[in-house]
XYZ file of C-alpha atoms in Angstrom:
673
model
C 0.395 -0.229 0.229
C 1.117 3.859 -1.286
C 1.792 5.652 1.707
C -0.698 8.485 2.820
C 1.492 11.408 1.713
C 4.113 11.506 -0.747
C 6.836 13.262 -1.262
C 5.297 14.429 -4.245
C 4.370 17.746 -2.624
C 8.218 18.766 -1.191
C 9.629 18.477 -4.584
C 7.089 20.461 -6.246
C 7.721 22.657 -3.350
C 11.511 22.388 -3.741
C 10.540 23.728 -7.508
C 9.082 26.587 -6.291
C 12.017 27.804 -4.260
C 14.375 27.173 -7.225
C 12.209 29.140 -9.505
C 12.265 25.932 -11.911
C 9.193 24.440 -13.829
C 7.591 21.025 -13.343
C 5.063 18.627 -14.124
C 3.200 16.653 -12.090
C 2.107 13.528 -13.522
C -0.263 11.640 -11.501
C -3.486 8.957 -12.410
C -6.840 9.478 -11.591
C -7.989 10.341 -9.183
C -3.836 11.128 -8.056
C -5.648 14.297 -6.083
C -3.935 16.425 -8.246
C -5.985 19.768 -7.628
C -5.262 18.753 -4.083
C -1.545 19.502 -4.649
C -2.071 22.414 -6.559
C -3.850 23.746 -2.981
C -0.837 22.703 -1.507
C 1.270 24.624 -3.589
C -0.744 27.933 -3.033
C -0.709 27.680 0.151
C 2.920 27.089 0.313
C 3.458 30.250 -1.872
C 1.045 32.375 0.352
C 3.692 31.757 3.469
C 6.645 31.588 1.846
C 6.593 33.732 -0.858
C 3.738 36.200 0.140
C 4.525 38.975 -2.889
C 4.343 36.063 -5.755
C 2.304 36.803 -9.384
C 0.534 33.443 -9.478
C -1.745 33.101 -11.876
C -4.253 29.604 -12.191
C -5.781 27.618 -15.679
C -7.716 25.997 -15.906
C -10.323 24.175 -18.986
C -14.786 24.908 -17.551
C -15.857 27.254 -15.337
C -17.236 24.117 -13.187
C -13.533 23.677 -12.354
C -12.505 26.667 -11.453
C -15.498 27.222 -9.243
C -14.077 24.110 -7.432
C -10.252 25.326 -7.400
C -11.679 28.849 -5.728
C -13.966 26.224 -2.812
C -10.082 24.941 -2.222
C -8.194 27.651 -2.352
C -10.060 30.818 -1.771
C -9.527 33.391 -3.915
C -6.156 35.113 -3.108
C -5.001 34.385 -6.754
C -6.845 34.793 -10.025
C -8.405 31.292 -11.483
C -9.101 31.724 -14.642
C -10.099 29.552 -17.893
C -7.733 28.955 -20.170
C -10.237 31.312 -22.703
C -11.341 34.127 -20.127
C -7.709 34.045 -19.372
C -5.931 34.397 -23.020
C -8.825 37.029 -23.941
C -7.888 38.944 -21.125
C -4.255 38.834 -22.012
C -4.771 39.334 -25.764
C -8.480 40.982 -26.580
C -7.091 44.530 -25.817
C -4.982 44.216 -28.884
C -7.079 44.521 -31.551
C -4.652 46.110 -34.016
C -2.277 43.054 -33.378
C -5.128 40.983 -34.050
C -6.294 42.260 -36.863
C -2.640 42.055 -38.757
C -2.994 37.992 -38.248
C -7.018 36.780 -38.042
C -7.140 36.342 -41.760
C -5.289 32.809 -41.085
C -8.224 31.541 -39.346
C -10.531 31.398 -42.415
C -7.274 30.510 -44.635
C -7.667 26.839 -46.084
C -4.935 24.693 -45.275
C -2.483 23.556 -48.219
C -2.395 19.668 -48.918
C 1.180 18.564 -48.078
C 1.542 14.605 -48.406
C 2.357 12.627 -45.575
C 5.263 10.346 -44.664
C 4.540 6.644 -46.074
C 4.710 4.507 -43.365
C 6.994 1.135 -44.279
C 4.090 -1.215 -43.011
C 1.275 0.932 -44.697
C 0.087 -1.150 -48.459
C 0.713 1.476 -50.873
C -2.015 0.940 -52.004
C -3.568 2.043 -48.392
C -1.311 5.285 -48.693
C -2.460 6.086 -51.635
C -6.103 6.126 -50.877
C -5.274 7.955 -47.733
C -3.393 10.904 -49.687
C -6.339 11.278 -52.419
C -8.960 11.422 -49.842
C -6.807 14.253 -47.882
C -6.652 15.722 -51.299
C -10.523 15.474 -52.301
C -11.092 16.415 -48.563
C -9.440 19.712 -48.920
C -10.121 20.739 -52.745
C -13.410 20.151 -51.398
C -12.827 22.772 -48.500
C -10.977 25.153 -50.785
C -13.840 25.234 -53.787
C -16.571 25.747 -50.453
C -15.022 28.789 -49.378
C -14.773 29.708 -53.003
C -17.974 29.269 -53.768
C -18.755 31.743 -50.299
C -15.799 34.552 -51.556
C -16.318 34.392 -54.919
C -19.739 33.486 -55.028
C -18.211 31.449 -58.178
C -18.434 27.662 -58.587
C -14.941 25.841 -59.437
C -14.115 22.683 -61.151
C -15.352 18.712 -60.262
C -12.626 17.684 -58.200
C -10.510 14.918 -60.318
C -10.881 11.205 -59.892
C -7.947 8.982 -57.487
C -7.224 7.296 -61.378
C -5.996 10.793 -62.164
C -4.797 11.960 -59.493
C -2.785 8.617 -58.426
C -0.913 9.494 -62.066
C 0.701 12.732 -61.171
C 0.286 13.472 -57.316
C 3.171 16.206 -57.269
C 1.802 17.551 -59.929
C -2.097 17.908 -59.123
C -0.548 18.849 -55.149
C 0.662 21.562 -56.481
C -1.943 23.118 -58.906
C -4.116 23.093 -55.583
C -2.289 24.537 -53.425
C -1.312 27.552 -56.243
C -5.361 27.618 -56.002
C -5.520 27.813 -52.054
C -2.574 30.063 -52.138
C -4.310 33.018 -54.632
C -7.936 32.193 -52.739
C -6.277 33.149 -49.384
C -4.594 36.454 -50.612
C -7.931 37.422 -51.275
C -9.213 36.763 -47.751
C -6.290 38.337 -46.717
C -7.543 41.511 -49.060
C -10.868 41.520 -47.616
C -9.902 41.326 -44.080
C -7.474 44.137 -44.398
C -10.066 46.085 -45.088
C -12.126 45.613 -42.455
C -12.164 48.351 -39.114
C -9.990 46.978 -36.266
C -11.724 48.397 -33.510
C -15.146 45.992 -34.764
C -12.753 42.747 -33.593
C -14.142 40.387 -31.078
C -14.420 37.470 -29.279
C -17.814 36.045 -29.862
C -18.171 33.448 -26.997
C -19.388 30.682 -29.633
C -17.716 27.689 -30.913
C -17.149 29.450 -34.506
C -15.345 32.008 -36.264
C -17.323 34.533 -38.437
C -15.018 36.287 -41.412
C -17.903 39.048 -41.959
C -18.072 40.823 -38.561
C -14.395 39.813 -37.626
C -14.808 38.124 -34.680
C -13.449 34.735 -33.446
C -14.619 31.536 -31.428
C -13.272 29.294 -27.975
C -10.610 27.493 -30.893
C -10.325 31.064 -33.076
C -9.221 32.019 -29.662
C -6.704 29.667 -28.999
C -5.156 29.944 -32.625
C -4.620 33.564 -32.798
C -2.847 33.421 -29.071
C -0.351 31.349 -31.073
C -0.080 33.213 -34.595
C 0.663 36.001 -32.124
C 3.115 34.124 -30.443
C 5.173 33.336 -33.582
C 4.548 37.116 -35.280
C 4.960 39.082 -32.177
C 7.592 37.270 -29.118
C 7.337 40.306 -26.938
C 3.605 39.122 -26.431
C 5.462 36.425 -23.972
C 7.515 38.680 -21.805
C 3.931 40.318 -21.373
C 3.041 37.589 -19.789
C 6.422 36.818 -17.637
C 6.056 40.336 -16.530
C 2.610 39.970 -15.343
C 3.286 36.892 -13.259
C 5.816 35.156 -11.474
C 4.152 31.491 -11.434
C 1.614 30.174 -14.332
C -0.084 27.361 -12.992
C -2.446 24.836 -15.355
C -4.617 22.348 -13.862
C -5.586 18.696 -15.865
C -2.735 20.600 -18.123
C -3.412 17.759 -20.725
C -6.800 18.873 -22.141
C -4.683 22.393 -22.713
C -4.341 22.718 -26.861
C -1.431 21.781 -28.360
C 0.434 24.632 -29.424
C -0.599 26.891 -26.730
C 0.979 24.732 -24.015
C 4.073 24.985 -26.439
C 3.778 28.557 -26.974
C 4.128 28.545 -22.872
C 6.410 26.312 -22.312
C 9.396 28.824 -24.162
C 8.731 31.164 -20.972
C 10.695 29.836 -18.937
C 13.685 28.885 -20.902
C 13.506 33.031 -22.439
C 11.847 34.415 -19.594
C 12.311 32.644 -16.133
C 9.366 32.417 -15.447
C 7.548 29.376 -13.365
C 5.011 27.023 -14.759
C 3.268 24.378 -12.988
C 1.501 21.473 -15.205
C -1.026 19.260 -13.217
C -2.086 16.484 -14.725
C -1.935 13.450 -17.202
C -1.126 12.002 -20.027
C -3.602 9.284 -19.832
C -6.839 11.447 -19.624
C -5.952 13.315 -23.093
C -8.886 12.289 -24.335
C -9.829 15.195 -27.213
C -8.743 16.476 -29.914
C -5.900 18.348 -30.476
C -5.097 18.091 -27.050
C -1.784 17.391 -25.261
C -0.147 13.887 -24.919
C 2.682 13.696 -24.140
C 5.433 15.746 -22.983
C 8.033 14.201 -22.645
C 10.104 16.344 -24.845
C 10.422 18.911 -22.275
C 11.185 16.869 -19.612
C 13.942 15.791 -21.163
C 15.455 18.923 -22.022
C 15.194 20.043 -18.683
C 12.607 23.301 -19.040
C 10.267 20.703 -17.015
C 11.113 18.770 -13.574
C 9.054 15.201 -13.935
C 7.279 14.778 -10.542
C 5.134 11.862 -10.627
C 2.437 11.000 -7.573
C 1.821 6.900 -7.640
C -0.955 7.489 -4.988
C -4.398 6.662 -5.981
C -7.638 8.030 -3.583
C -10.262 7.313 -5.448
C -10.208 3.164 -6.754
C -10.161 0.253 -4.566
C -7.413 -2.170 -4.998
C -9.425 -4.354 -7.993
C -10.207 -0.991 -10.000
C -6.301 0.316 -9.554
C -5.041 -3.357 -10.972
C -7.569 -3.358 -14.094
C -6.388 0.820 -14.522
C -3.010 -0.233 -13.702
C -2.896 -2.734 -16.963
C -4.074 0.396 -19.588
C -1.604 2.885 -18.446
C 0.469 3.879 -21.302
C 3.297 4.839 -18.752
C 5.345 3.822 -16.140
C 2.888 5.875 -13.018
C 1.432 2.314 -11.498
C -0.822 3.564 -8.725
C -1.645 2.017 -5.401
C -4.249 2.614 -2.525
C -3.386 5.742 -0.805
C -5.776 6.313 2.622
C -8.073 9.566 2.705
C -8.746 11.328 5.709
C -12.933 11.005 6.900
C -15.031 13.532 8.934
C -13.357 12.599 12.394
C -9.397 13.659 11.137
C -8.572 9.420 10.973
C -8.011 7.361 8.272
C -10.356 5.397 5.972
C -9.697 1.306 6.213
C -8.106 -0.703 4.023
C -11.506 -2.924 4.559
C -13.264 0.199 3.039
C -10.292 0.650 -0.345
C -11.954 -2.731 -1.876
C -14.805 -3.224 -4.218
C -14.999 -6.039 -7.584
C -13.981 -6.046 -10.775
C -16.036 -8.590 -13.096
C -15.479 -8.766 -17.595
C -18.567 -10.263 -19.586
C -18.161 -10.840 -22.816
C -20.715 -12.635 -25.050
C -18.935 -14.240 -29.184
C -20.721 -13.057 -32.551
C -19.011 -13.728 -35.449
C -20.131 -11.655 -37.876
C -20.684 -8.269 -35.874
C -22.542 -5.718 -38.587
C -20.787 -2.691 -39.251
C -22.180 1.060 -39.973
C -23.835 -0.020 -43.131
C -25.167 -3.253 -42.036
C -28.705 -3.496 -42.319
C -31.004 -1.808 -39.350
C -32.548 -5.341 -38.325
C -28.890 -6.682 -38.090
C -27.823 -3.453 -35.944
C -30.978 -3.734 -33.417
C -30.047 -7.706 -33.100
C -26.491 -6.856 -31.916
C -27.591 -4.142 -29.999
C -29.760 -6.510 -28.315
C -26.909 -8.501 -27.524
C -24.779 -5.652 -25.583
C -28.531 -4.727 -24.105
C -28.082 -8.428 -22.819
C -24.807 -8.195 -21.525
C -25.525 -4.785 -19.604
C -28.559 -6.499 -17.926
C -25.837 -9.141 -16.364
C -24.059 -6.400 -15.310
C -26.978 -4.744 -13.393
C -27.298 -8.165 -11.866
C -23.460 -7.542 -10.392
C -23.529 -4.381 -9.178
C -26.288 -1.906 -7.601
C -27.243 1.231 -9.174
C -24.213 1.382 -11.500
C -23.178 4.424 -14.413
C -23.305 2.568 -17.501
C -20.895 4.186 -19.712
C -21.220 4.666 -23.290
C -19.126 5.682 -26.087
C -21.337 7.561 -28.263
C -23.870 10.841 -28.127
C -26.464 9.016 -30.451
C -26.581 6.251 -28.005
C -27.008 8.018 -24.653
C -30.347 9.877 -26.196
C -31.681 6.538 -27.187
C -31.219 5.011 -24.070
C -32.045 8.460 -21.803
C -35.342 9.143 -23.341
C -34.479 12.118 -25.999
C -33.470 10.524 -29.452
C -35.596 12.827 -31.396
C -34.228 15.897 -30.123
C -30.850 14.407 -30.554
C -32.076 13.596 -34.332
C -33.300 16.924 -35.358
C -29.852 18.331 -34.254
C -27.960 15.149 -35.890
C -30.036 15.335 -39.189
C -28.506 18.728 -38.906
C -25.128 19.347 -37.671
C -21.393 17.514 -37.657
C -20.797 18.566 -33.910
C -24.191 17.459 -32.154
C -23.315 17.500 -28.995
C -21.450 21.222 -29.026
C -24.920 22.547 -31.244
C -27.455 21.217 -29.254
C -27.276 22.498 -25.660
C -26.369 26.054 -26.678
C -29.271 27.107 -29.357
C -32.019 25.297 -27.044
C -30.595 27.302 -24.847
C -30.993 30.545 -27.014
C -34.722 29.718 -27.825
C -35.353 29.593 -23.660
C -35.958 26.036 -23.584
C -33.705 24.879 -21.689
C -34.995 27.327 -19.128
C -37.815 25.999 -18.945
C -36.406 22.933 -18.510
C -34.446 24.046 -15.300
C -37.450 25.057 -13.809
C -38.656 22.140 -13.787
C -36.047 20.283 -12.645
C -35.922 22.229 -9.829
C -40.064 21.877 -8.775
C -39.640 18.251 -9.214
C -36.538 18.592 -7.249
C -38.391 20.545 -4.379
C -35.750 23.114 -4.880
C -38.330 26.096 -4.642
C -36.496 28.732 -3.567
C -34.408 28.601 -6.218
C -37.320 27.957 -8.396
C -38.909 31.072 -7.006
C -35.556 33.379 -7.695
C -35.070 32.077 -11.574
C -39.098 33.087 -11.961
C -39.211 36.676 -10.522
C -36.844 37.615 -13.224
C -39.120 36.302 -15.484
C -41.823 38.838 -13.784
C -43.540 36.411 -11.786
C -44.561 37.534 -8.821
C -45.685 35.824 -5.219
C -47.524 37.561 -3.050
C -50.459 35.306 -1.819
C -51.703 31.524 -1.477
C -53.153 31.639 -5.083
C -49.740 32.794 -6.659
C -48.667 29.330 -5.237
C -51.258 27.568 -5.695
C -50.830 28.870 -9.498
C -47.483 28.202 -10.359
C -47.537 24.442 -8.920
C -50.582 24.217 -11.304
C -48.296 25.571 -14.073
C -45.552 23.530 -13.426
C -47.171 20.551 -12.768
C -49.567 21.034 -16.250
C -45.639 21.046 -17.944
C -44.877 17.816 -15.938
C -47.673 15.877 -16.860
C -48.730 16.744 -20.477
C -46.246 14.164 -22.374
C -47.808 15.518 -25.226
C -46.473 19.301 -24.770
C -44.285 20.406 -27.967
C -41.515 22.493 -26.996
C -43.033 25.527 -28.372
C -46.576 24.790 -26.878
C -43.559 24.649 -23.702
C -42.039 28.002 -24.429
C -45.405 30.428 -25.294
C -46.762 28.452 -21.366
C -43.383 29.881 -19.737
C -43.648 33.440 -21.216
C -47.105 34.125 -20.825
C -47.124 33.188 -17.513
C -44.542 35.339 -17.109
C -41.936 31.940 -15.567
C -39.190 33.161 -18.516
C -38.497 36.884 -19.926
C -38.220 36.208 -24.089
C -35.035 37.907 -24.648
C -33.855 39.930 -27.859
C -31.594 36.962 -28.100
C -34.894 34.619 -28.962
C -36.796 36.996 -30.508
C -34.433 37.651 -33.234
C -33.988 33.960 -33.734
C -37.776 33.813 -34.057
C -37.407 36.935 -36.506
C -34.944 35.416 -38.604
C -36.256 31.647 -39.003
C -39.881 33.623 -40.021
C -37.882 35.696 -42.812
C -35.778 32.748 -43.994
C -38.867 30.739 -44.474
C -40.614 33.540 -45.978
C -37.802 33.930 -48.548
C -37.734 29.973 -49.514
C -40.948 30.135 -50.956
C -40.218 32.087 -53.384
C -37.525 30.443 -54.452
C -38.714 28.223 -57.349
C -35.744 26.962 -58.178
C -35.537 26.018 -54.383
C -38.644 25.051 -54.290
C -38.053 22.359 -57.248
C -34.714 21.070 -56.273
C -36.736 20.356 -52.879
C -39.473 18.569 -54.784
C -36.730 16.288 -56.449
C -35.026 15.711 -53.429
C -38.306 14.416 -51.216
C -38.909 12.016 -54.231
C -35.564 9.991 -53.824
C -32.992 12.487 -55.587
C -30.652 13.360 -53.114
C -27.285 13.075 -54.836
C -25.557 15.335 -57.110
C -25.971 13.321 -60.325
C -29.446 12.219 -59.803
C -30.695 15.933 -59.735
C -27.838 17.766 -62.033
C -30.272 17.250 -65.448
C -33.371 18.224 -63.921
C -32.474 21.333 -62.062
C -29.103 21.670 -64.522
C -27.205 22.188 -61.968
C -23.021 23.324 -62.869
C -21.108 22.272 -59.921
C -21.547 19.981 -56.753
C -20.755 23.108 -54.380
C -24.377 24.471 -55.880
C -26.010 21.181 -55.046
C -24.093 21.559 -51.616
C -25.828 25.047 -51.629
C -29.238 23.552 -51.410
C -29.181 20.426 -49.249
C -27.886 22.659 -46.858
C -30.432 24.624 -47.352
C -32.787 22.289 -47.101
C -31.415 20.690 -43.706
C -31.596 24.685 -42.370
C -35.369 24.093 -43.692
C -36.077 20.649 -42.196
C -34.358 21.558 -38.915
C -36.526 24.693 -37.937
C -39.596 23.258 -38.810
C -38.583 19.963 -36.638
C -37.307 21.878 -33.559
C -41.083 23.872 -33.011
C -43.151 21.205 -34.502
C -46.166 19.489 -32.889
C -43.784 15.870 -32.955
C -40.963 16.922 -30.959
C -41.972 16.449 -27.262
C -40.949 18.762 -24.206
C -40.741 15.630 -22.023
C -37.272 15.073 -24.184
C -36.269 18.361 -22.663
C -37.295 16.974 -19.315
C -34.911 13.795 -20.035
C -32.022 16.097 -21.669
C -31.710 18.086 -18.561
C -31.113 15.121 -16.429
C -29.248 13.691 -18.414
C -26.784 17.142 -18.568
C -27.250 17.157 -14.620
C -25.658 13.238 -15.166
C -29.256 12.406 -12.998
C -29.042 9.748 -15.982
C -28.491 5.802 -15.186
C -26.340 5.900 -19.063
C -23.555 8.854 -19.479
C -20.876 9.318 -22.211
C -17.011 8.132 -21.773
C -15.994 11.246 -22.396
C -18.970 12.864 -20.704
C -17.471 11.162 -16.704
C -13.799 12.457 -17.181
C -13.395 14.035 -14.089
C -15.632 12.338 -11.933
C -15.917 9.911 -9.371
C -19.063 6.732 -9.392
C -19.277 4.200 -6.787
C -20.148 1.250 -9.396
C -19.548 1.473 -13.084
C -20.492 -0.506 -16.495
C -17.905 -0.245 -19.228
C -19.470 -1.021 -22.613
C -16.262 -1.165 -24.799
C -18.159 -1.151 -27.814
C -17.932 1.753 -30.123
C -21.442 1.628 -31.736
C -20.256 1.761 -35.479
C -17.961 4.882 -34.848
C -15.073 4.587 -36.601
C -12.677 7.311 -34.244
C -11.610 4.617 -31.566
C -11.523 0.480 -32.419
C -11.329 -0.903 -28.998
C -10.174 -4.473 -29.825
C -6.799 -2.230 -30.627
C -6.316 -2.921 -26.901
C -5.512 -6.279 -27.436
C -5.104 -7.441 -31.037
C -1.809 -7.434 -32.996
C -2.049 -4.368 -35.318
C 0.459 -2.280 -37.581
C 1.949 0.856 -37.131
C -0.584 2.788 -38.808
C -3.468 2.116 -36.438
C -1.150 2.750 -33.008
C -2.753 6.534 -33.326
C -6.313 5.277 -32.423
C -5.087 2.504 -30.078
C -3.407 4.652 -27.923
C -6.776 7.125 -28.363
C -9.166 3.918 -27.517
C -6.854 2.798 -24.948
C -7.308 6.231 -23.485
C -10.793 6.471 -23.426
C -11.503 3.585 -22.040
C -8.340 4.144 -19.176
C -10.265 7.337 -18.271
C -14.161 5.115 -18.636
C -12.664 2.323 -15.847
C -11.176 4.780 -13.042
C -14.941 6.398 -12.904
C -15.592 3.873 -10.741
C -15.000 4.014 -7.397
C -15.329 0.790 -5.906
C -16.791 -1.758 -8.646
C -16.379 -2.045 -12.279
C -17.830 -4.219 -14.999
C -17.208 -4.139 -18.496
C -18.818 -5.958 -21.210
C -17.657 -6.969 -25.239
C -18.714 -8.286 -27.640
C -16.541 -10.568 -29.589
C -15.626 -12.304 -32.782
C -14.724 -15.266 -31.989
C -10.941 -14.999 -32.995
C -10.759 -11.717 -30.552
C -11.468 -14.978 -27.802
C -7.816 -15.999 -26.967
C -6.461 -11.738 -27.219
C -9.032 -10.856 -25.232
C -8.447 -13.245 -22.014
C -5.114 -12.844 -22.150
C -5.699 -8.562 -21.370
C -8.554 -10.328 -19.084
C -7.804 -13.718 -18.123
C -10.814 -13.788 -15.621
C -12.925 -12.648 -18.175
C -16.849 -14.643 -17.934
C -18.823 -15.598 -21.016
C -22.629 -14.708 -21.209
C -23.979 -16.978 -23.262
C -26.608 -15.734 -25.884
C -29.559 -16.741 -27.893
C -31.150 -13.665 -29.421
């Protein structure tokens, strides 16, 4: 058993005293944020005049750190910190912001030795095609002209170097045009729009755009680093692995250049998001960072720790560290025991993304059978699955999710924001407070809408309104919004009014667009590709077809959101999910939480970004990145379990033996479907 305390904190304190940057790396439940608290208290006591900034990645994380360490030092999200740093340098931002809107160049990849030439050629053509389509789309938007159709693979393979050069020359000219457009914009209008999107029209940048701009400014104006170093003596980043790679790389130039002391707290195994930092070993090797490993685990049972240690990709092997309980004594070892089980079923022919719906349903039934067996092992578990689509189906907002899935590729980002903009999430939260009997908070919220309570009858009326909304399963989203506004439970915002107005104008314009109406008629009859429809509409390019298809999706989206078919009951279910009150949650959403009993469903649900079989099957170098990503995600999911963990997996016959090498005690669950 690991000791209750380690020398990790002392090593960090020594780094603080010697002004050396460090990285405290610890697995799940190792007390990294608690370590940050100890370091801040140490600085407060021993380096009284030190200027400190703490950075994390969510408002919830900010609140958690403030709760633990107080507000002596500024604690900020990465976006708030960076916006505060560069937001006023609008003239400088104007010099680089055009690059946010550039089309990337086509650069060929190095061929990996073990990858077959045909696979390499296919990957390169797919990349070429993707970049060409980005170029064509951006060219149409800016120049209002169509481009030539992208060449086929056979033609491209004859001379890829030539075709790449032709495309890159076109991209250069278009990017020059973008630069010219931006140069004519008023720099004073440049702003951070606090969304996920950048806008060339109003010269604004979103969350990711802000991070990109910082990186561009770092490269163009080296003195930006000195400004940071002059403001602070210590810069700490909690959950550093969630920081964009280029941002962290820029910040890590500051210790060497200007003597700023940087402290990173986190775990590379929990870097499960795209474009986030994975490995910082290079900085350790170059002595930019002092490595401080922390092997304690204050969260998980002995049994769970044994599993997650097998999943780590580094040398940090955790052991149980006993926590202090309320009376000042340490918890007992017996309290840190639980159980681990791995259950599997065998199916020789697993469906794929293109399989028939009935085949997918049969496969889902097998997964559900495994889950039901797992639920017999542990009480009141949280069931962790990979995809948001699976979550929506299990948690009762399937139709709601489908409306957004049909319209957007980034559903999880879009859905909550849009629903907030039309006020329906406000009503969902009011219902949630009512159901939880948190009446004081409920009354506080409805007062903002204009509802006043001055008598018993006002309370009775409020009760009747809320009960009607909750009990009436046939109420649509639009009906509930109108009920809430009419009864002054919520106040219509300008955003809401403008959205309704723009939607109405958009739909009205479409009625008078005869070319679009003809397209829509043919599209609904099944002519849903460029080749099928081009002769009837006389489309000149795929870009023009894509434009009309996008308009159709937008029209359908608006109509479906406000239709009688989409019930408010799904909003209630979605609200419960956001508040983590549902049985099913996603693997990504659970990051940073602790749950008594967890069931991890090791299935991809036909999403090809991950492949959990790579954890135990031999693979070539070309699949190494996917293997690492898959292993990290399963590590994060399994490490959420505080006491009990059950993993379930459907295998093919040839997977059984290697799977049992990873999980030797796995149990077969026979199913007849």
